[in-house]
PDB file of C-alpha atoms in Angstrom:
ATOM      1  CA  MET A  22      -9.124   7.780  -7.835  1.00 92.00           C
ATOM      2  CA  LYS A  23      -6.314   6.559  -5.596  1.00 97.00           C
ATOM      3  CA  LYS A  24      -3.241   4.410  -6.094  1.00 98.00           C
ATOM      4  CA  TYR A  25      -3.750   1.940  -3.272  1.00 98.00           C
ATOM      5  CA  ILE A  26      -0.849   0.279  -1.461  1.00 98.00           C
ATOM      6  CA  CYS A  27      -1.037  -3.075   0.324  1.00 98.00           C
ATOM      7  CA  GLU A  28       0.171  -2.511   3.886  1.00 97.00           C
ATOM      8  CA  THR A  29       1.515  -6.067   4.191  1.00 97.00           C
ATOM      9  CA  CYS A  30       3.784  -6.201   1.136  1.00 98.00           C
ATOM     10  CA  GLY A  31       4.000  -2.478   0.312  1.00 98.00           C
ATOM     11  CA  VAL A  32       3.195  -2.894  -3.396  1.00 98.00           C
ATOM     12  CA  GLN A  33       1.310  -0.067  -5.124  1.00 98.00           C
ATOM     13  CA  TYR A  34      -1.566  -0.602  -7.565  1.00 98.00           C
ATOM     14  CA  SER A  35      -2.918   1.437 -10.489  1.00 98.00           C
ATOM     15  CA  SER A  36      -5.486   4.168  -9.792  1.00 97.00           C
ATOM     16  CA  SER A  37      -8.955   2.990  -8.802  1.00 97.00           C
ATOM     17  CA  ILE A  38     -12.031   4.421  -7.108  1.00 97.00           C
ATOM     18  CA  GLU A  39     -12.136   1.662  -4.521  1.00 96.00           C
ATOM     19  CA  ALA A  40      -9.364  -0.427  -2.999  1.00 96.00           C
ATOM     20  CA  PRO A  41      -8.702  -3.736  -4.775  1.00 96.00           C
ATOM     21  CA  LYS A  42     -10.552  -6.717  -3.341  1.00 93.00           C
ATOM     22  CA  GLN A  43      -7.313  -8.600  -2.808  1.00 95.00           C
ATOM     23  CA  CYS A  44      -3.561  -8.191  -3.216  1.00 98.00           C
ATOM     24  CA  LEU A  45      -2.150 -10.201  -6.112  1.00 97.00           C
ATOM     25  CA  ILE A  46       1.193 -10.473  -4.327  1.00 97.00           C
ATOM     26  CA  CYS A  47      -0.034 -11.422  -0.841  1.00 97.00           C
ATOM     27  CA  GLU A  48      -2.693 -13.917  -1.957  1.00 96.00           C
ATOM     28  CA  GLU A  49       0.011 -15.992  -3.608  1.00 95.00           C
ATOM     29  CA  GLU A  50       1.693 -18.808  -1.660  1.00 95.00           C
ATOM     30  CA  ARG A  51       5.094 -17.095  -1.450  1.00 96.00           C
ATOM     31  CA  GLN A  52       3.630 -14.240   0.607  1.00 97.00           C
ATOM     32  CA  PHE A  53       0.692 -14.000   3.041  1.00 96.00           C
ATOM     33  CA  VAL A  54      -2.345 -11.933   3.978  1.00 95.00           C
ATOM     34  CA  SER A  55      -2.036 -10.347   7.420  1.00 89.00           C
ATOM     35  CA  SER A  56      -3.932 -12.006  10.264  1.00 88.00           C
ATOM     36  CA  LYS A  57      -5.736  -8.644  10.548  1.00 85.00           C
ATOM     37  CA  GLY A  58      -7.021  -9.075   7.019  1.00 92.00           C
ATOM     38  CA  GLN A  59      -6.274  -7.133   3.851  1.00 95.00           C
ATOM     39  CA  VAL A  60      -5.480  -3.497   4.696  1.00 96.00           C
ATOM     40  CA  TRP A  61      -4.828  -0.697   2.188  1.00 98.00           C
ATOM     41  CA  THR A  62      -3.236   2.725   2.381  1.00 98.00           C
ATOM     42  CA  THR A  63      -1.840   5.302  -0.048  1.00 98.00           C
ATOM     43  CA  LEU A  64       1.481   7.092  -0.386  1.00 98.00           C
ATOM     44  CA  GLU A  65      -0.276  10.385   0.321  1.00 98.00           C
ATOM     45  CA  LYS A  66      -1.597   9.005   3.602  1.00 98.00           C
ATOM     46  CA  LEU A  67       1.829   7.669   4.611  1.00 98.00           C
ATOM     47  CA  ILE A  68       3.361  11.109   4.012  1.00 98.00           C
ATOM     48  CA  GLU A  69       0.502  12.857   5.800  1.00 97.00           C
ATOM     49  CA  VAL A  70       0.915  10.707   8.918  1.00 94.00           C
ATOM     50  CA  GLY A  71       4.378  12.199   9.318  1.00 95.00           C
ATOM     51  CA  THR A  72       5.937   9.258  11.137  1.00 97.00           C
ATOM     52  CA  TYR A  73       7.898   7.800   8.228  1.00 98.00           C
ATOM     53  CA  SER A  74      11.235   8.867   6.802  1.00 98.00           C
ATOM     54  CA  ASN A  75      13.944   7.251   4.725  1.00 98.00           C
ATOM     55  CA  ILE A  76      17.421   6.701   6.124  1.00 98.00           C
ATOM     56  CA  ILE A  77      20.061   6.926   3.411  1.00 98.00           C
ATOM     57  CA  GLU A  78      23.481   5.713   4.532  1.00 98.00           C
ATOM     58  CA  LEU A  79      26.827   5.308   2.793  1.00 98.00           C
ATOM     59  CA  GLN A  80      27.856   1.658   3.090  1.00 98.00           C
ATOM     60  CA  GLU A  81      31.092   1.890   1.151  1.00 98.00           C
ATOM     61  CA  GLU A  82      32.462   3.737  -1.832  1.00 97.00           C
ATOM     62  CA  GLY A  83      29.741   4.008  -4.465  1.00 98.00           C
ATOM     63  CA  LEU A  84      27.031   2.271  -2.450  1.00 98.00           C
ATOM     64  CA  HIS A  85      24.227   3.750  -0.318  1.00 98.00           C
ATOM     65  CA  SER A  86      21.452   1.851   1.446  1.00 98.00           C
ATOM     66  CA  ILE A  87      17.922   3.293   1.596  1.00 98.00           C
ATOM     67  CA  LYS A  88      15.541   2.075   4.292  1.00 98.00           C
ATOM     68  CA  THR A  89      12.246   3.353   5.685  1.00 98.00           C
ATOM     69  CA  ASN A  90      11.975   4.074   9.415  1.00 98.00           C
ATOM     70  CA  PRO A  91       9.826   2.817  11.065  1.00 98.00           C
ATOM     71  CA  SER A  92       9.681  -0.275   8.917  1.00 98.00           C
ATOM     72  CA  PHE A  93       6.858  -0.498   6.376  1.00 98.00           C
ATOM     73  CA  GLY A  94       5.613  -3.483   4.367  1.00 97.00           C
ATOM     74  CA  ILE A  95       8.200  -6.238   4.078  1.00 98.00           C
ATOM     75  CA  GLY A  96      10.889  -3.909   5.435  1.00 98.00           C
ATOM     76  CA  GLN A  97      13.578  -4.424   2.795  1.00 98.00           C
ATOM     77  CA  SER A  98      16.388  -2.021   1.951  1.00 98.00           C
ATOM     78  CA  ALA A  99      17.006  -0.583  -1.494  1.00 98.00           C
ATOM     79  CA  TYR A 100      20.525   0.290  -2.667  1.00 98.00           C
ATOM     80  CA  LEU A 101      21.854   3.140  -4.768  1.00 98.00           C
ATOM     81  CA  VAL A 102      24.854   2.005  -6.807  1.00 98.00           C
ATOM     82  CA  LYS A 103      27.030   4.834  -8.137  1.00 98.00           C
ATOM     83  CA  ASP A 104      29.299   3.598 -10.903  1.00 96.00           C
ATOM     84  CA  ARG A 105      31.087   5.753 -13.494  1.00 89.00           C
ATOM     85  CA  HIS A 106      28.510   8.546 -13.623  1.00 91.00           C
ATOM     86  CA  TYR A 107      25.675   5.986 -13.725  1.00 97.00           C
ATOM     87  CA  ASN A 108      23.363   5.689 -10.716  1.00 98.00           C
ATOM     88  CA  LEU A 109      21.314   2.513 -10.402  1.00 98.00           C
ATOM     89  CA  LEU A 110      18.616   1.952  -7.801  1.00 98.00           C
ATOM     90  CA  TRP A 111      18.661  -1.733  -6.943  1.00 98.00           C
ATOM     91  CA  ASP A 112      15.289  -2.937  -5.687  1.00 98.00           C
ATOM     92  CA  CYS A 113      12.741  -0.518  -4.324  1.00 98.00           C
ATOM     93  CA  ILE A 114      10.885   0.559  -1.197  1.00 98.00           C
ATOM     94  CA  THR A 115       7.386   1.974  -0.909  1.00 98.00           C
ATOM     95  CA  TYR A 116       7.978   5.251   0.877  1.00 98.00           C
ATOM     96  CA  ILE A 117       9.207   8.219  -1.145  1.00 98.00           C
ATOM     97  CA  ASP A 118       8.818  11.892  -0.215  1.00 98.00           C
ATOM     98  CA  PRO A 119      10.332  15.273  -1.193  1.00 98.00           C
ATOM     99  CA  SER A 120      13.128  14.870   1.368  1.00 98.00           C
ATOM    100  CA  THR A 121      14.149  11.534  -0.143  1.00 98.00           C
ATOM    101  CA  ILE A 122      14.062  12.945  -3.667  1.00 98.00           C
ATOM    102  CA  SER A 123      16.173  15.937  -2.632  1.00 98.00           C
ATOM    103  CA  HIS A 124      18.754  13.768  -0.868  1.00 98.00           C
ATOM    104  CA  ILE A 125      19.130  11.389  -3.802  1.00 98.00           C
ATOM    105  CA  ASN A 126      19.359  14.256  -6.284  1.00 98.00           C
ATOM    106  CA  LYS A 127      22.319  15.570  -4.271  1.00 98.00           C
ATOM    107  CA  LEU A 128      23.910  12.154  -4.812  1.00 98.00           C
ATOM    108  CA  GLY A 129      23.422  12.510  -8.563  1.00 98.00           C
ATOM    109  CA  GLY A 130      19.879  11.199  -9.000  1.00 98.00           C
ATOM    110  CA  ILE A 131      18.846   7.857 -10.455  1.00 98.00           C
ATOM    111  CA  ASP A 132      19.561   6.813 -14.055  1.00 98.00           C
ATOM    112  CA  ALA A 133      17.817   3.433 -13.877  1.00 98.00           C
ATOM    113  CA  ILE A 134      15.964   1.102 -11.512  1.00 99.00           C
ATOM    114  CA  ALA A 135      16.350  -2.684 -11.515  1.00 98.00           C
ATOM    115  CA  LEU A 136      14.290  -5.186  -9.550  1.00 98.00           C
ATOM    116  CA  SER A 137      15.140  -8.590  -8.140  1.00 98.00           C
ATOM    117  CA  HIS A 138      11.557  -9.893  -7.939  1.00 98.00           C
ATOM    118  CA  PRO A 139       7.897  -8.834  -7.377  1.00 98.00           C
ATOM    119  CA  HIS A 140       7.995  -8.561  -3.569  1.00 98.00           C
ATOM    120  CA  TYR A 141      10.106  -5.416  -3.964  1.00 98.00           C
ATOM    121  CA  TYR A 142       8.207  -3.713  -6.775  1.00 98.00           C
ATOM    122  CA  SER A 143       6.761  -1.447  -4.050  1.00 98.00           C
ATOM    123  CA  SER A 144       5.991   2.014  -5.495  1.00 98.00           C
ATOM    124  CA  GLN A 145       8.578   1.595  -8.250  1.00 98.00           C
ATOM    125  CA  VAL A 146       6.624   3.744 -10.730  1.00 98.00           C
ATOM    126  CA  GLU A 147       6.581   6.662  -8.245  1.00 98.00           C
ATOM    127  CA  TRP A 148      10.381   6.416  -8.054  1.00 98.00           C
ATOM    128  CA  ALA A 149      10.732   6.123 -11.819  1.00 98.00           C
ATOM    129  CA  GLU A 150       8.588   9.198 -12.407  1.00 98.00           C
ATOM    130  CA  ALA A 151      10.341  11.221  -9.710  1.00 98.00           C
ATOM    131  CA  PHE A 152      13.750  10.629 -11.323  1.00 98.00           C
ATOM    132  CA  ASP A 153      12.661  10.065 -14.951  1.00 98.00           C
ATOM    133  CA  ALA A 154      14.302   6.641 -14.888  1.00 98.00           C
ATOM    134  CA  PRO A 155      13.501   3.372 -16.683  1.00 98.00           C
ATOM    135  CA  ILE A 156      12.626   0.263 -14.658  1.00 98.00           C
ATOM    136  CA  TYR A 157      14.213  -3.066 -15.617  1.00 98.00           C
ATOM    137  CA  ILE A 158      12.189  -6.202 -14.803  1.00 98.00           C
ATOM    138  CA  HIS A 159      12.736  -9.655 -16.236  1.00 98.00           C
ATOM    139  CA  GLU A 160       9.930 -10.623 -18.596  1.00 98.00           C
ATOM    140  CA  ASP A 161       9.321 -13.860 -16.684  1.00 98.00           C
ATOM    141  CA  ASP A 162       7.828 -11.799 -13.843  1.00 98.00           C
ATOM    142  CA  LYS A 163       5.685  -9.558 -16.055  1.00 98.00           C
ATOM    143  CA  GLU A 164       2.435 -11.044 -14.727  1.00 98.00           C
ATOM    144  CA  TRP A 165       3.137  -9.710 -11.225  1.00 98.00           C
ATOM    145  CA  VAL A 166       3.283  -6.018 -12.143  1.00 98.00           C
ATOM    146  CA  THR A 167       0.396  -4.320 -10.311  1.00 98.00           C
ATOM    147  CA  ARG A 168       0.899  -0.831 -11.757  1.00 98.00           C
ATOM    148  CA  PRO A 169       1.839  -0.884 -15.445  1.00 98.00           C
ATOM    149  CA  SER A 170       3.937   1.975 -16.796  1.00 98.00           C
ATOM    150  CA  GLU A 171       5.751   3.020 -19.951  1.00 98.00           C
ATOM    151  CA  LYS A 172       8.801   3.339 -17.695  1.00 98.00           C
ATOM    152  CA  ILE A 173       9.007  -0.447 -17.363  1.00 98.00           C
ATOM    153  CA  ILE A 174      11.363  -2.311 -19.676  1.00 98.00           C
ATOM    154  CA  PHE A 175      10.871  -6.089 -19.670  1.00 98.00           C
ATOM    155  CA  TRP A 176      14.219  -7.638 -20.502  1.00 98.00           C
ATOM    156  CA  SER A 177      14.732 -11.211 -21.664  1.00 98.00           C
ATOM    157  CA  GLY A 178      17.427 -13.841 -21.620  1.00 98.00           C
ATOM    158  CA  GLU A 179      19.755 -14.814 -18.808  1.00 98.00           C
ATOM    159  CA  SER A 180      21.809 -11.605 -18.461  1.00 98.00           C
ATOM    160  CA  LYS A 181      21.580  -7.912 -19.298  1.00 98.00           C
ATOM    161  CA  GLU A 182      24.508  -5.492 -18.991  1.00 98.00           C
ATOM    162  CA  LEU A 183      23.174  -2.039 -18.084  1.00 98.00           C
ATOM    163  CA  GLN A 184      26.612  -0.570 -18.522  1.00 95.00           C
ATOM    164  CA  GLU A 185      30.105  -2.051 -18.419  1.00 95.00           C
ATOM    165  CA  GLY A 186      30.507  -3.857 -15.102  1.00 96.00           C
ATOM    166  CA  LEU A 187      26.833  -3.625 -14.015  1.00 98.00           C
ATOM    167  CA  ILE A 188      25.079  -6.828 -15.028  1.00 98.00           C
ATOM    168  CA  LEU A 189      21.637  -8.211 -14.242  1.00 98.00           C
ATOM    169  CA  HIS A 190      21.427 -12.003 -14.083  1.00 98.00           C
ATOM    170  CA  ARG A 191      18.217 -14.014 -14.049  1.00 98.00           C
ATOM    171  CA  ILE A 192      18.918 -16.982 -11.792  1.00 98.00           C
ATOM    172  CA  GLY A 193      15.325 -17.855 -10.876  1.00 98.00           C
ATOM    173  CA  GLY A 194      14.524 -19.765  -7.711  1.00 97.00           C
ATOM    174  CA  HIS A 195      12.372 -17.598  -5.458  1.00 96.00           C
ATOM    175  CA  TYR A 196      10.579 -16.382  -8.611  1.00 98.00           C
ATOM    176  CA  LYS A 197      10.959 -17.529 -12.206  1.00 98.00           C
ATOM    177  CA  GLY A 198      12.428 -14.152 -13.140  1.00 98.00           C
ATOM    178  CA  GLY A 199      14.463 -13.852  -9.919  1.00 98.00           C
ATOM    179  CA  THR A 200      17.383 -11.528 -10.638  1.00 98.00           C
ATOM    180  CA  VAL A 201      20.641 -10.561  -8.937  1.00 98.00           C
ATOM    181  CA  LEU A 202      23.004  -7.689  -9.717  1.00 98.00           C
ATOM    182  CA  GLU A 203      26.690  -8.297 -10.349  1.00 98.00           C
ATOM    183  CA  TRP A 204      28.679  -5.103  -9.788  1.00 98.00           C
ATOM    184  CA  LYS A 205      32.195  -5.875 -10.981  1.00 97.00           C
ATOM    185  CA  ASN A 206      33.664  -2.512  -9.944  1.00 96.00           C
ATOM    186  CA  GLY A 207      32.314  -2.669  -6.410  1.00 97.00           C
ATOM    187  CA  SER A 208      34.502  -3.286  -3.357  1.00 97.00           C
ATOM    188  CA  SER A 209      37.647  -1.900  -5.026  1.00 96.00           C
ATOM    189  CA  GLN A 210      37.105  -3.977  -8.200  1.00 96.00           C
ATOM    190  CA  ASN A 211      36.776  -7.207  -6.180  1.00 98.00           C
ATOM    191  CA  GLY A 212      33.083  -7.277  -7.063  1.00 98.00           C
ATOM    192  CA  ILE A 213      29.802  -7.044  -5.169  1.00 98.00           C
ATOM    193  CA  LEU A 214      26.701  -9.181  -5.604  1.00 98.00           C
ATOM    194  CA  LEU A 215      23.385  -7.566  -4.626  1.00 98.00           C
ATOM    195  CA  SER A 216      20.983 -10.458  -4.226  1.00 98.00           C
ATOM    196  CA  GLY A 217      17.659  -9.193  -2.859  1.00 98.00           C
ATOM    197  CA  ASP A 218      16.443 -12.328  -1.159  1.00 97.00           C
ATOM    198  CA  ILE A 219      16.935 -14.501  -4.210  1.00 98.00           C
ATOM    199  CA  ILE A 220      19.987 -15.391  -2.118  1.00 98.00           C
ATOM    200  CA  ARG A 221      19.376 -14.596   1.563  1.00 98.00           C
ATOM    201  CA  VAL A 222      22.169 -14.085   4.095  1.00 98.00           C
ATOM    202  CA  ALA A 223      21.837 -16.057   7.337  1.00 98.00           C
ATOM    203  CA  ALA A 224      21.903 -14.413  10.771  1.00 97.00           C
ATOM    204  CA  ASP A 225      25.613 -15.091  11.374  1.00 97.00           C
ATOM    205  CA  CYS A 226      26.564 -13.749   7.906  1.00 97.00           C
ATOM    206  CA  LYS A 227      28.589 -16.927   7.344  1.00 97.00           C
ATOM    207  CA  TRP A 228      25.993 -18.758   5.283  1.00 98.00           C
ATOM    208  CA  VAL A 229      23.243 -18.028   2.771  1.00 98.00           C
ATOM    209  CA  SER A 230      20.000 -19.773   1.916  1.00 97.00           C
ATOM    210  CA  PHE A 231      17.558 -20.149  -0.951  1.00 97.00           C
ATOM    211  CA  MET A 232      13.790 -20.411  -0.539  1.00 97.00           C
ATOM    212  CA  TYR A 233      10.623 -20.577  -2.600  1.00 98.00           C
ATOM    213  CA  SER A 234       8.769 -18.877   0.272  1.00 98.00           C
ATOM    214  CA  TYR A 235      10.465 -17.380   3.306  1.00 96.00           C
ATOM    215  CA  PRO A 236       7.381 -16.538   5.433  1.00 96.00           C
ATOM    216  CA  ASN A 237       5.753 -19.894   4.650  1.00 96.00           C
ATOM    217  CA  PHE A 238       8.975 -21.925   4.978  1.00 96.00           C
ATOM    218  CA  ILE A 239       8.767 -23.590   1.566  1.00 97.00           C
ATOM    219  CA  PRO A 240      12.216 -24.689   0.335  1.00 97.00           C
ATOM    220  CA  LEU A 241      13.444 -24.851  -3.226  1.00 98.00           C
ATOM    221  CA  PRO A 242      14.201 -28.256  -4.766  1.00 97.00           C
ATOM    222  CA  SER A 243      17.840 -29.334  -4.712  1.00 96.00           C
ATOM    223  CA  VAL A 244      18.116 -29.309  -8.514  1.00 97.00           C
ATOM    224  CA  THR A 245      17.139 -25.611  -8.552  1.00 98.00           C
ATOM    225  CA  VAL A 246      19.679 -24.679  -5.885  1.00 98.00           C
ATOM    226  CA  GLU A 247      22.369 -26.607  -7.748  1.00 97.00           C
ATOM    227  CA  ARG A 248      21.537 -24.694 -10.932  1.00 98.00           C
ATOM    228  CA  ILE A 249      21.632 -21.351  -9.087  1.00 98.00           C
ATOM    229  CA  ALA A 250      25.019 -22.178  -7.556  1.00 97.00           C
ATOM    230  CA  ASP A 251      26.443 -23.148 -10.943  1.00 98.00           C
ATOM    231  CA  ARG A 252      25.354 -19.807 -12.398  1.00 97.00           C
ATOM    232  CA  VAL A 253      26.625 -17.738  -9.476  1.00 98.00           C
ATOM    233  CA  ASN A 254      30.007 -19.485  -9.579  1.00 97.00           C
ATOM    234  CA  LYS A 255      30.620 -17.719 -12.886  1.00 97.00           C
ATOM    235  CA  PHE A 256      30.097 -14.222 -11.443  1.00 98.00           C
ATOM    236  CA  THR A 257      32.838 -11.942 -10.111  1.00 95.00           C
ATOM    237  CA  PHE A 258      32.250 -10.879  -6.494  1.00 98.00           C
ATOM    238  CA  ASN A 259      33.906 -10.976  -3.089  1.00 98.00           C
ATOM    239  CA  ARG A 260      31.119  -9.255  -1.120  1.00 98.00           C
ATOM    240  CA  LEU A 261      27.357  -9.790  -0.957  1.00 98.00           C
ATOM    241  CA  TYR A 262      24.507  -7.556   0.238  1.00 98.00           C
ATOM    242  CA  ASP A 263      21.010  -8.961   0.665  1.00 98.00           C
ATOM    243  CA  ALA A 264      17.680  -7.132   0.907  1.00 98.00           C
ATOM    244  CA  PHE A 265      17.750  -6.901   4.685  1.00 97.00           C
ATOM    245  CA  HIS A 266      21.148  -5.298   5.018  1.00 95.00           C
ATOM    246  CA  ARG A 267      22.990  -8.462   5.916  1.00 98.00           C
ATOM    247  CA  ILE A 268      26.462  -8.398   4.426  1.00 98.00           C
ATOM    248  CA  ILE A 269      29.062 -11.054   3.698  1.00 98.00           C
ATOM    249  CA  LYS A 270      32.186  -8.926   3.573  1.00 98.00           C
ATOM    250  CA  ASP A 271      34.785 -11.392   2.294  1.00 98.00           C
ATOM    251  CA  GLU A 272      34.839 -14.539   0.145  1.00 98.00           C
ATOM    252  CA  ALA A 273      31.105 -14.298  -0.474  1.00 98.00           C
ATOM    253  CA  ASP A 274      31.487 -16.390  -3.617  1.00 98.00           C
ATOM    254  CA  LEU A 275      32.838 -19.271  -1.524  1.00 98.00           C
ATOM    255  CA  VAL A 276      30.076 -18.794   1.047  1.00 98.00           C
ATOM    256  CA  VAL A 277      27.386 -19.145  -1.621  1.00 98.00           C
ATOM    257  CA  ASN A 278      29.033 -22.280  -2.981  1.00 97.00           C
ATOM    258  CA  ARG A 279      29.399 -24.084   0.355  1.00 97.00           C
ATOM    259  CA  SER A 280      25.930 -22.975   1.457  1.00 98.00           C
ATOM    260  CA  ALA A 281      24.404 -24.475  -1.689  1.00 98.00           C
ATOM    261  CA  LYS A 282      26.187 -27.768  -1.014  1.00 97.00           C
ATOM    262  CA  ARG A 283      24.906 -27.835   2.586  1.00 96.00           C
ATOM    263  CA  TYR A 284      21.374 -26.992   1.439  1.00 97.00           C
ATOM    264  CA  ILE A 285      21.380 -29.802  -1.120  1.00 96.00           C
ATOM    265  CA  GLU A 286      22.746 -32.289   1.418  1.00 95.00           C
ATOM    266  CA  ALA A 287      20.013 -31.296   3.876  1.00 94.00           C
ATOM    267  CA  LEU A 288      17.265 -31.796   1.282  1.00 93.00           C
ATOM    268  CA  ASN A 289      18.716 -35.109   0.203  1.00 91.00           C
ATOM    269  CA  GLY A 290      18.911 -36.355   3.781  1.00 83.00           C
ATOM    270  CA  THR A 291      22.693 -36.765   3.897  1.00 84.00           C
ATOM    271  CA  LEU A 292      23.535 -33.850   6.214  1.00 77.00           C
ATOM    272  CA  PHE A 293      21.928 -34.983   9.478  1.00 73.00           C
ATOM    273  CA  ASN A 294      21.335 -38.267  11.241  1.00 68.00           C
ATOM    274  CA  THR A 295      17.646 -38.026  12.148  1.00 60.00           C
TER     275      THR A 295
END
């Protein structure tokens, strides 16, 4: 019995004798199956290969990024938020080994894990078991869980405060249960928004975008983006980190607002003369 991992998206499945016939995540239109076909591996094999390691870097007070080198799966970063003796792992990555566990334990461990959406579920149960931490996933994305666990808590509603100043918000878009994390105490109490790729930072870090599918270039409808922007306008943040370590350092709230307006104008045909 092995817990197989899809090499394309990095999501781990429950134990089985044979590899699954297909990946639930990659077969869906927001993701893709590799041109090489469906390929599976296991965490044990990734560790045995000996080429992977996790780079854990301090980004600013109370915030560390965690990224696998060389890149594996989708290649996202996870973030460890340290706030008032409460350590939250925001989003997840597939690779975890004794060195990673030791390093994070020196930083105080992990009290809880929260996920933005299914593409980053990765080997979340391995992380939860290693640190004896609950996993928070919005109930709207329950159907996408590929490895069930008693560690998973499916929360409901539009917001959930994990502790004072650390708030999960379901804003939808990329997935129905798409969630962002508002960290009010981050950036010297100016606030940080960790957005996964529910809100994705553009290459120049001056704009953001919103997509139904990034690899397949499927946009969201303008009414959805308008709703997302209205929700986000009520959050407290000056800085924004996305899943691929792109950072808007100042006035991120204004950047999200003007980006949403540009996006809507583009979809409605009023931005360009073509």
